[in-house]
């Protein structure tokens, strides 16, 4: 049986892992927002820049909760292991998007990455659903946001 301390540690580690992806991405985002991103043509439905930070902090927290729910389950299974693999891949793709879009200032490379990210998040949700409905539900806002971000990325690519 897993102890209370182990549960707390797994929770903290899960949140830190996911928030770290956001921190990594922000290394490439902050400078580009003020001197490059502001110069791009954007569609009317593009949210204001200030909204991205709070949204991503919330989404990374929800992702961390989902990861924790799956991790705290002591039952080892191929599905659980597959979840960890696809979760890791989508988290890497998530962090990589900021580097490609903002760091390299390439909406095209960002678009390629986010299409793969969309697919991997769907796969992650499928695996999460077979382990825990709650873990799956916690990932739905993330999927909705990245599908929106994909469309935004696509339009920015087209008009620039």
mmCIF file of C-alpha atoms in Angstrom:
data_model
loop_
_atom_site.group_PDB
_atom_site.id
_atom_site.type_symbol
_atom_site.label_atom_id
_atom_site.label_comp_id
_atom_site.label_asym_id
_atom_site.label_seq_id
_atom_site.Cartn_x
_atom_site.Cartn_y
_atom_site.Cartn_z
ATOM 1 C CA UNK A 1 0.000 0.000 0.000
ATOM 2 C CA UNK A 2 1.274 3.446 -0.909
ATOM 3 C CA UNK A 3 1.909 5.754 2.024
ATOM 4 C CA UNK A 4 0.560 9.272 2.439
ATOM 5 C CA UNK A 5 4.073 10.715 2.035
ATOM 6 C CA UNK A 6 4.565 8.771 -1.202
ATOM 7 C CA UNK A 7 1.240 10.086 -2.522
ATOM 8 C CA UNK A 8 2.189 13.662 -1.670
ATOM 9 C CA UNK A 9 5.606 13.260 -3.316
ATOM 10 C CA UNK A 10 4.050 11.762 -6.446
ATOM 11 C CA UNK A 11 1.559 14.636 -6.558
ATOM 12 C CA UNK A 12 4.285 17.286 -6.216
ATOM 13 C CA UNK A 13 6.538 15.586 -8.767
ATOM 14 C CA UNK A 14 3.640 15.248 -11.235
ATOM 15 C CA UNK A 15 2.834 18.955 -10.991
ATOM 16 C CA UNK A 16 6.513 19.961 -11.259
ATOM 17 C CA UNK A 17 7.055 17.767 -14.333
ATOM 18 C CA UNK A 18 4.174 19.416 -16.165
ATOM 19 C CA UNK A 19 4.897 22.968 -15.013
ATOM 20 C CA UNK A 20 8.528 22.447 -16.119
ATOM 21 C CA UNK A 21 7.342 22.101 -19.709
ATOM 22 C CA UNK A 22 5.746 25.523 -19.356
ATOM 23 C CA UNK A 23 8.858 27.006 -17.804
ATOM 24 C CA UNK A 24 10.975 25.604 -20.640
ATOM 25 C CA UNK A 25 8.598 27.054 -23.214
ATOM 26 C CA UNK A 26 8.553 30.439 -21.526
ATOM 27 C CA UNK A 27 12.325 30.721 -22.011
ATOM 28 C CA UNK A 28 11.647 31.150 -25.729
ATOM 29 C CA UNK A 29 8.353 32.983 -25.484
ATOM 30 C CA UNK A 30 8.976 36.071 -23.348
ATOM 31 C CA UNK A 31 11.449 37.856 -25.631
ATOM 32 C CA UNK A 32 9.635 36.949 -28.833
ATOM 33 C CA UNK A 33 6.237 38.121 -27.585
ATOM 34 C CA UNK A 34 7.316 41.751 -27.387
ATOM 35 C CA UNK A 35 9.583 42.005 -30.422
ATOM 36 C CA UNK A 36 8.361 39.412 -32.940
ATOM 37 C CA UNK A 37 4.905 38.043 -32.128
ATOM 38 C CA UNK A 38 3.415 41.546 -31.881
ATOM 39 C CA UNK A 39 4.488 42.205 -35.486
ATOM 40 C CA UNK A 40 2.656 39.173 -36.876
ATOM 41 C CA UNK A 41 -0.716 39.432 -38.541
ATOM 42 C CA UNK A 42 -3.212 37.620 -36.326
ATOM 43 C CA UNK A 43 -6.861 36.725 -36.827
ATOM 44 C CA UNK A 44 -9.606 38.593 -35.001
ATOM 45 C CA UNK A 45 -10.231 35.566 -32.772
ATOM 46 C CA UNK A 46 -6.669 35.614 -31.386
ATOM 47 C CA UNK A 47 -6.847 36.031 -27.603
ATOM 48 C CA UNK A 48 -4.946 38.869 -25.912
ATOM 49 C CA UNK A 49 -1.367 37.969 -24.998
ATOM 50 C CA UNK A 50 -2.011 38.208 -21.241
ATOM 51 C CA UNK A 51 -4.440 35.254 -21.315
ATOM 52 C CA UNK A 52 -1.857 32.655 -22.352
ATOM 53 C CA UNK A 53 0.059 32.587 -19.056
ATOM 54 C CA UNK A 54 -2.915 31.905 -16.756
ATOM 55 C CA UNK A 55 -4.419 29.407 -19.200
ATOM 56 C CA UNK A 56 -1.195 27.420 -19.506
ATOM 57 C CA UNK A 57 -0.502 27.417 -15.765
ATOM 58 C CA UNK A 58 -3.997 26.002 -15.238
ATOM 59 C CA UNK A 59 -3.651 23.442 -18.028
ATOM 60 C CA UNK A 60 -0.245 22.242 -16.789
ATOM 61 C CA UNK A 61 -1.757 21.834 -13.321
ATOM 62 C CA UNK A 62 -4.643 19.761 -14.723
ATOM 63 C CA UNK A 63 -2.162 17.682 -16.726
ATOM 64 C CA UNK A 64 -0.148 17.144 -13.557
ATOM 65 C CA UNK A 65 -3.271 15.993 -11.715
ATOM 66 C CA UNK A 66 -4.034 13.552 -14.505
ATOM 67 C CA UNK A 67 -0.479 12.210 -14.397
ATOM 68 C CA UNK A 68 -0.685 11.864 -10.622
ATOM 69 C CA UNK A 69 -3.976 9.951 -10.747
ATOM 70 C CA UNK A 70 -2.465 7.397 -13.106
ATOM 71 C CA UNK A 71 0.874 7.256 -11.257
ATOM 72 C CA UNK A 72 -0.592 6.802 -7.775
ATOM 73 C CA UNK A 73 -2.374 3.656 -8.924
ATOM 74 C CA UNK A 74 -0.109 0.851 -7.769
ATOM 75 C CA UNK A 75 -1.346 -1.608 -10.377
ATOM 76 C CA UNK A 76 1.304 -2.075 -13.038
ATOM 77 C CA UNK A 77 -0.022 -2.646 -16.531
ATOM 78 C CA UNK A 78 0.979 -2.272 -20.153
ATOM 79 C CA UNK A 79 -1.724 0.367 -20.563
ATOM 80 C CA UNK A 80 -0.362 2.392 -17.662
ATOM 81 C CA UNK A 81 3.182 2.139 -19.027
ATOM 82 C CA UNK A 82 1.938 3.172 -22.477
ATOM 83 C CA UNK A 83 0.170 6.143 -20.880
ATOM 84 C CA UNK A 84 3.469 7.281 -19.337
ATOM 85 C CA UNK A 85 5.224 7.008 -22.713
ATOM 86 C CA UNK A 86 2.608 8.937 -24.696
ATOM 87 C CA UNK A 87 2.187 11.461 -21.885
ATOM 88 C CA UNK A 88 5.946 12.078 -21.996
ATOM 89 C CA UNK A 89 5.954 12.401 -25.779
ATOM 90 C CA UNK A 90 3.098 14.908 -25.799
ATOM 91 C CA UNK A 91 4.765 16.907 -23.020
ATOM 92 C CA UNK A 92 8.002 17.079 -25.033
ATOM 93 C CA UNK A 93 6.062 18.144 -28.140
ATOM 94 C CA UNK A 94 4.285 20.753 -26.033
ATOM 95 C CA UNK A 95 7.564 22.249 -24.796
ATOM 96 C CA UNK A 96 9.128 21.970 -28.250
ATOM 97 C CA UNK A 97 6.341 24.038 -29.812
ATOM 98 C CA UNK A 98 7.456 27.189 -27.978
ATOM 99 C CA UNK A 99 11.026 26.671 -29.155
ATOM 100 C CA UNK A 100 9.943 26.156 -32.771
ATOM 101 C CA UNK A 101 7.277 28.860 -32.964
ATOM 102 C CA UNK A 102 8.846 31.547 -30.762
ATOM 103 C CA UNK A 103 12.500 30.537 -30.429
ATOM 104 C CA UNK A 104 13.041 29.859 -34.133
ATOM 105 C CA UNK A 105 10.240 32.267 -35.057
ATOM 106 C CA UNK A 106 8.742 29.684 -37.364
ATOM 107 C CA UNK A 107 4.959 29.382 -37.514
ATOM 108 C CA UNK A 108 5.479 26.568 -40.045
ATOM 109 C CA UNK A 109 7.605 24.407 -37.731
ATOM 110 C CA UNK A 110 5.259 25.258 -34.875
ATOM 111 C CA UNK A 111 2.340 24.071 -36.993
ATOM 112 C CA UNK A 112 4.027 20.754 -37.784
ATOM 113 C CA UNK A 113 4.737 20.236 -34.091
ATOM 114 C CA UNK A 114 1.271 21.156 -32.877
ATOM 115 C CA UNK A 115 -0.384 18.782 -35.354
ATOM 116 C CA UNK A 116 1.686 15.957 -33.853
ATOM 117 C CA UNK A 117 0.853 17.293 -30.394
ATOM 118 C CA UNK A 118 -2.883 17.172 -31.152
ATOM 119 C CA UNK A 119 -2.567 13.527 -32.168
ATOM 120 C CA UNK A 120 -0.494 12.584 -29.123
ATOM 121 C CA UNK A 121 -2.882 14.320 -26.719
ATOM 122 C CA UNK A 122 -5.775 12.353 -28.215
ATOM 123 C CA UNK A 123 -3.773 9.134 -27.786
ATOM 124 C CA UNK A 124 -2.923 10.156 -24.208
ATOM 125 C CA UNK A 125 -6.607 10.763 -23.486
ATOM 126 C CA UNK A 126 -7.509 7.345 -24.889
ATOM 127 C CA UNK A 127 -4.972 5.658 -22.606
ATOM 128 C CA UNK A 128 -6.033 7.776 -19.628
ATOM 129 C CA UNK A 129 -9.668 6.824 -20.198
ATOM 130 C CA UNK A 130 -8.850 3.127 -19.923
ATOM 131 C CA UNK A 131 -7.164 3.760 -16.556
ATOM 132 C CA UNK A 132 -9.233 6.512 -14.922
ATOM 133 C CA UNK A 133 -12.204 8.539 -16.139
ATOM 134 C CA UNK A 134 -11.088 11.440 -13.957
ATOM 135 C CA UNK A 135 -7.558 11.371 -15.418
ATOM 136 C CA UNK A 136 -9.139 11.505 -18.876
ATOM 137 C CA UNK A 137 -11.569 14.317 -18.016
ATOM 138 C CA UNK A 138 -8.738 16.454 -16.627
ATOM 139 C CA UNK A 139 -7.056 16.363 -20.065
ATOM 140 C CA UNK A 140 -10.116 17.548 -22.036
ATOM 141 C CA UNK A 141 -9.551 21.315 -21.431
ATOM 142 C CA UNK A 142 -5.968 20.822 -22.655
ATOM 143 C CA UNK A 143 -7.189 19.156 -25.850
ATOM 144 C CA UNK A 144 -9.727 21.922 -26.463
ATOM 145 C CA UNK A 145 -7.071 24.612 -25.965
ATOM 146 C CA UNK A 146 -4.453 23.009 -28.207
ATOM 147 C CA UNK A 147 -6.981 22.396 -30.979
ATOM 148 C CA UNK A 148 -7.816 26.107 -30.757
ATOM 149 C CA UNK A 149 -4.077 26.925 -30.656
ATOM 150 C CA UNK A 150 -3.547 24.703 -33.701
ATOM 151 C CA UNK A 151 -6.128 26.649 -35.664
ATOM 152 C CA UNK A 152 -4.600 29.934 -34.497
ATOM 153 C CA UNK A 153 -1.114 28.692 -35.458
ATOM 154 C CA UNK A 154 -2.435 27.628 -38.882
ATOM 155 C CA UNK A 155 -4.022 31.011 -39.579
ATOM 156 C CA UNK A 156 -0.898 32.866 -38.416
ATOM 157 C CA UNK A 157 1.160 30.680 -40.747
ATOM 158 C CA UNK A 158 -1.180 31.426 -43.669
ATOM 159 C CA UNK A 159 -1.325 35.200 -43.249
ATOM 160 C CA UNK A 160 2.360 35.758 -42.518
#
